[in-house]
Amino acid sequence: MGKVILEGYILVRNNDLNAVTAALAGHIKLTRQEQGCLLFEVTQDNDNKNCFNVYEVFSNQTAFEFHQARVRHSVWGTITKDVERHYQVSEQPETSL
């Protein structure tokens, strides 16, 4: 089982922008503390304040699924329930030496 990579962006409506921006640092901190989280970046786009670029790397499918489940039941999950998500998820095969 290889690494799981999620990349893409979310689009946030104007009326949700302040809440999303305020909750983002806490969401990043909690995610980076999860077992199996290797990289987690969410950054506001310089040209479009309503767009947040997302790049995540988890050690395996189990860690990725744990993250997805935790987020669904978190403050971040509630705040971002109406955002428009544009993600691509891929798996990087394990390499043996």
Coordinates of N, CA and C in Angstrom, one line a residue:
M1 N 0.8 -1.2 0.0 CA 0.0 0.0 0.0 C 0.9 1.2 0.0
G2 N 0.7 2.1 -1.0 CA 1.6 3.3 -1.1 C 1.0 4.5 -0.5
K3 N 1.7 5.6 -0.7 CA 1.2 6.9 -0.2 C 0.0 7.4 -1.0
V4 N -0.9 8.1 -0.3 CA -2.1 8.7 -0.9 C -1.9 10.2 -1.0
I5 N -2.1 10.7 -2.2 CA -1.9 12.1 -2.5 C -3.2 12.7 -2.9
L6 N -3.6 13.8 -2.3 CA -4.8 14.6 -2.7 C -4.3 16.0 -3.1
E7 N -4.7 16.4 -4.3 CA -4.3 17.7 -4.7 C -5.5 18.4 -5.4
G8 N -5.6 19.7 -5.3 CA -6.6 20.4 -6.0 C -6.9 21.7 -5.3
Y9 N -8.2 22.1 -5.2 CA -8.5 23.3 -4.6 C -10.0 23.3 -4.1
I10 N -10.3 24.2 -3.2 CA -11.7 24.5 -2.9 C -12.0 25.9 -3.2
L11 N -13.3 26.1 -3.5 CA -13.8 27.4 -3.8 C -14.8 27.7 -2.6
V12 N -14.6 28.9 -2.0 CA -15.4 29.3 -0.8 C -16.3 30.5 -1.2
R13 N -17.6 30.4 -0.8 CA -18.5 31.5 -1.1 C -18.1 32.7 -0.2
N14 N -18.4 33.9 -0.7 CA -18.1 35.1 0.1 C -18.6 35.0 1.5
N15 N -19.9 34.6 1.7 CA -20.4 34.6 3.0 C -19.8 33.6 3.9
D16 N -19.0 32.6 3.4 CA -18.3 31.6 4.3 C -16.8 32.0 4.4
L17 N -16.4 32.9 3.7 CA -14.9 33.2 3.6 C -14.3 33.5 5.0
N18 N -14.9 34.4 5.8 CA -14.3 34.7 7.1 C -14.2 33.5 8.0
A19 N -15.3 32.7 8.0 CA -15.3 31.6 8.9 C -14.2 30.5 8.5
V20 N -14.1 30.3 7.2 CA -13.1 29.4 6.7 C -11.7 29.9 7.0
T21 N -11.5 31.1 6.7 CA -10.1 31.7 7.0 C -9.8 31.6 8.5
A22 N -10.8 31.9 9.3 CA -10.5 31.9 10.8 C -10.2 30.4 11.3
A23 N -10.9 29.4 10.7 CA -10.7 28.0 11.1 C -9.5 27.3 10.5
L24 N -9.0 27.9 9.5 CA -7.9 27.2 8.7 C -6.7 26.8 9.5
A25 N -6.2 27.7 10.3 CA -4.9 27.3 11.1 C -5.2 26.2 12.0
G26 N -6.3 26.1 12.7 CA -6.6 25.0 13.5 C -6.8 23.7 12.8
H27 N -7.4 23.8 11.6 CA -7.6 22.6 10.8 C -6.2 22.0 10.4
I28 N -5.3 22.9 9.9 CA -4.0 22.5 9.5 C -3.2 21.9 10.7
K29 N -3.3 22.5 11.8 CA -2.6 22.0 13.0 C -3.1 20.6 13.4
L30 N -4.4 20.4 13.5 CA -4.9 19.1 13.8 C -4.6 18.0 12.8
T31 N -4.6 18.4 11.5 CA -4.3 17.4 10.5 C -2.8 17.0 10.5
R32 N -2.0 18.0 10.7 CA -0.5 17.6 10.7 C -0.2 16.8 11.9
Q33 N -1.0 16.7 13.0 CA -0.8 15.9 14.1 C -1.3 14.5 13.9
E34 N -2.0 14.2 12.9 CA -2.6 12.9 12.7 C -1.5 11.9 12.3
Q35 N -1.6 10.7 12.8 CA -0.6 9.7 12.5 C -0.8 9.4 11.0
G36 N 0.3 9.4 10.3 CA 0.3 9.1 8.8 C 0.2 10.3 7.9
C37 N 0.1 11.5 8.5 CA 0.1 12.7 7.7 C 1.5 13.1 7.4
L38 N 1.9 13.0 6.2 CA 3.3 13.3 5.8 C 3.5 14.8 5.3
L39 N 2.4 15.3 4.7 CA 2.4 16.7 4.3 C 1.0 17.2 4.2
F40 N 0.8 18.4 4.6 CA -0.6 19.0 4.5 C -0.5 20.5 4.3
E41 N -0.9 21.0 3.2 CA -0.8 22.4 2.9 C -2.1 22.9 2.3
V42 N -2.7 23.9 2.9 CA -3.8 24.6 2.4 C -3.5 26.1 2.4
T43 N -3.5 26.7 1.2 CA -3.0 28.1 1.0 C -4.0 28.8 0.2
Q44 N -4.3 30.0 0.6 CA -5.2 30.9 -0.1 C -4.5 31.4 -1.4
D45 N -5.2 31.3 -2.5 CA -4.7 31.7 -3.8 C -4.4 33.2 -3.8
N46 N -3.3 33.6 -4.3 CA -2.9 35.0 -4.4 C -3.8 35.9 -5.3
D47 N -4.4 35.2 -6.3 CA -5.2 36.0 -7.3 C -6.7 35.9 -7.0
N48 N -7.1 34.9 -6.3 CA -8.5 34.6 -6.0 C -8.7 34.3 -4.5
K49 N -9.2 35.3 -3.8 CA -9.3 35.1 -2.3 C -10.3 34.0 -1.9
N50 N -11.1 33.6 -2.9 CA -12.1 32.5 -2.6 C -11.6 31.1 -2.9
C51 N -10.4 31.1 -3.4 CA -9.8 29.8 -3.8 C -8.7 29.4 -2.8
F52 N -8.7 28.2 -2.4 CA -7.7 27.7 -1.5 C -7.1 26.4 -2.1
N53 N -5.8 26.5 -2.3 CA -5.1 25.3 -2.9 C -4.8 24.3 -1.9
V54 N -5.0 23.0 -2.2 CA -4.9 21.9 -1.2 C -3.9 20.9 -1.8
Y55 N -2.9 20.5 -0.9 CA -2.0 19.4 -1.2 C -1.8 18.6 0.0
E56 N -2.1 17.3 0.0 CA -2.0 16.4 1.1 C -1.3 15.2 0.7
V57 N -0.5 14.7 1.6 CA 0.2 13.4 1.4 C 0.1 12.6 2.7
F58 N -0.5 11.4 2.6 CA -0.7 10.5 3.7 C 0.1 9.2 3.5
S59 N 0.6 8.6 4.5 CA 1.5 7.4 4.4 C 0.8 6.2 3.7
N60 N -0.5 6.1 3.9 CA -1.2 5.0 3.3 C -2.7 5.3 3.3
Q61 N -3.5 4.4 2.7 CA -5.0 4.6 2.5 C -5.6 4.6 3.9
T62 N -5.2 3.9 4.8 CA -5.8 3.9 6.2 C -5.7 5.3 6.8
A63 N -4.5 5.9 6.7 CA -4.3 7.2 7.3 C -5.1 8.2 6.6
F64 N -5.2 8.1 5.3 CA -6.1 9.0 4.5 C -7.5 8.9 4.9
E65 N -8.0 7.7 5.0 CA -9.4 7.5 5.4 C -9.7 8.0 6.8
F66 N -8.8 7.8 7.7 CA -8.9 8.3 9.0 C -9.1 9.8 9.0
H67 N -8.2 10.5 8.2 CA -8.3 11.9 8.1 C -9.7 12.4 7.5
Q68 N -10.1 11.7 6.5 CA -11.4 12.1 5.9 C -12.6 11.9 6.9
A69 N -12.5 10.8 7.6 CA -13.6 10.6 8.6 C -13.5 11.6 9.8
R70 N -12.3 12.0 10.2 CA -12.2 13.0 11.3 C -12.7 14.3 10.8
V71 N -12.4 14.7 9.6 CA -12.8 16.0 9.1 C -14.3 16.1 9.0
R72 N -14.9 15.0 8.5 CA -16.4 15.1 8.4 C -17.1 15.4 9.7
H73 N -16.5 15.1 10.8 CA -17.2 15.3 12.1 C -16.5 16.4 12.9
S74 N -15.8 17.3 12.2 CA -15.0 18.3 12.9 C -15.6 19.7 12.7
V75 N -15.1 20.7 13.4 CA -15.5 22.1 13.2 C -15.3 22.4 11.7
W76 N -14.1 22.1 11.2 CA -13.8 22.4 9.8 C -14.8 21.8 8.9
G77 N -15.2 20.5 9.1 CA -16.1 19.9 8.3 C -17.5 20.6 8.2
T78 N -17.9 21.1 9.4 CA -19.1 21.9 9.5 C -19.0 23.2 8.7
I79 N -17.9 23.9 8.9 CA -17.7 25.2 8.3 C -17.6 25.1 6.8
T80 N -17.0 24.0 6.3 CA -16.7 23.9 4.9 C -17.7 23.0 4.2
K81 N -18.8 22.7 4.8 CA -19.8 21.7 4.2 C -20.3 22.2 2.8
D82 N -20.3 23.5 2.6 CA -20.9 24.1 1.3 C -19.8 24.5 0.4
V83 N -18.5 24.3 0.6 CA -17.5 24.7 -0.3 C -17.5 23.8 -1.5
E84 N -17.1 24.3 -2.6 CA -17.0 23.5 -3.9 C -15.6 22.9 -3.9
R85 N -15.5 21.6 -4.0 CA -14.3 20.9 -3.9 C -13.9 20.4 -5.3
H86 N -12.6 20.6 -5.6 CA -12.0 20.1 -6.9 C -10.7 19.4 -6.6
Y87 N -10.9 18.1 -6.3 CA -9.7 17.3 -5.9 C -9.4 16.1 -6.8
Q88 N -8.2 15.8 -6.8 CA -7.7 14.5 -7.5 C -7.0 13.7 -6.5
V89 N -7.3 12.5 -6.3 CA -6.7 11.6 -5.3 C -5.9 10.5 -6.1
S90 N -4.7 10.3 -5.7 CA -3.9 9.3 -6.4 C -3.1 8.5 -5.4
E91 N -2.6 7.4 -5.8 CA -1.8 6.6 -4.9 C -0.4 6.4 -5.5
Q92 N 0.6 6.6 -4.7 CA 2.0 6.5 -5.2 C 2.4 5.1 -4.8
P93 N 2.7 4.2 -5.7 CA 3.0 2.8 -5.3 C 4.3 2.8 -4.5
E94 N 4.3 1.8 -3.6 CA 5.5 1.6 -2.8 C 6.7 1.2 -3.7
T95 N 7.8 1.6 -3.4 CA 9.0 1.1 -4.1 C 9.9 0.3 -3.2
S96 N 10.4 -0.8 -3.8 CA 11.3 -1.7 -3.0 C 12.7 -1.5 -3.5
L97 N 13.6 -1.5 -2.6 CA 15.0 -1.3 -2.9 C 15.7 -2.6 -2.9

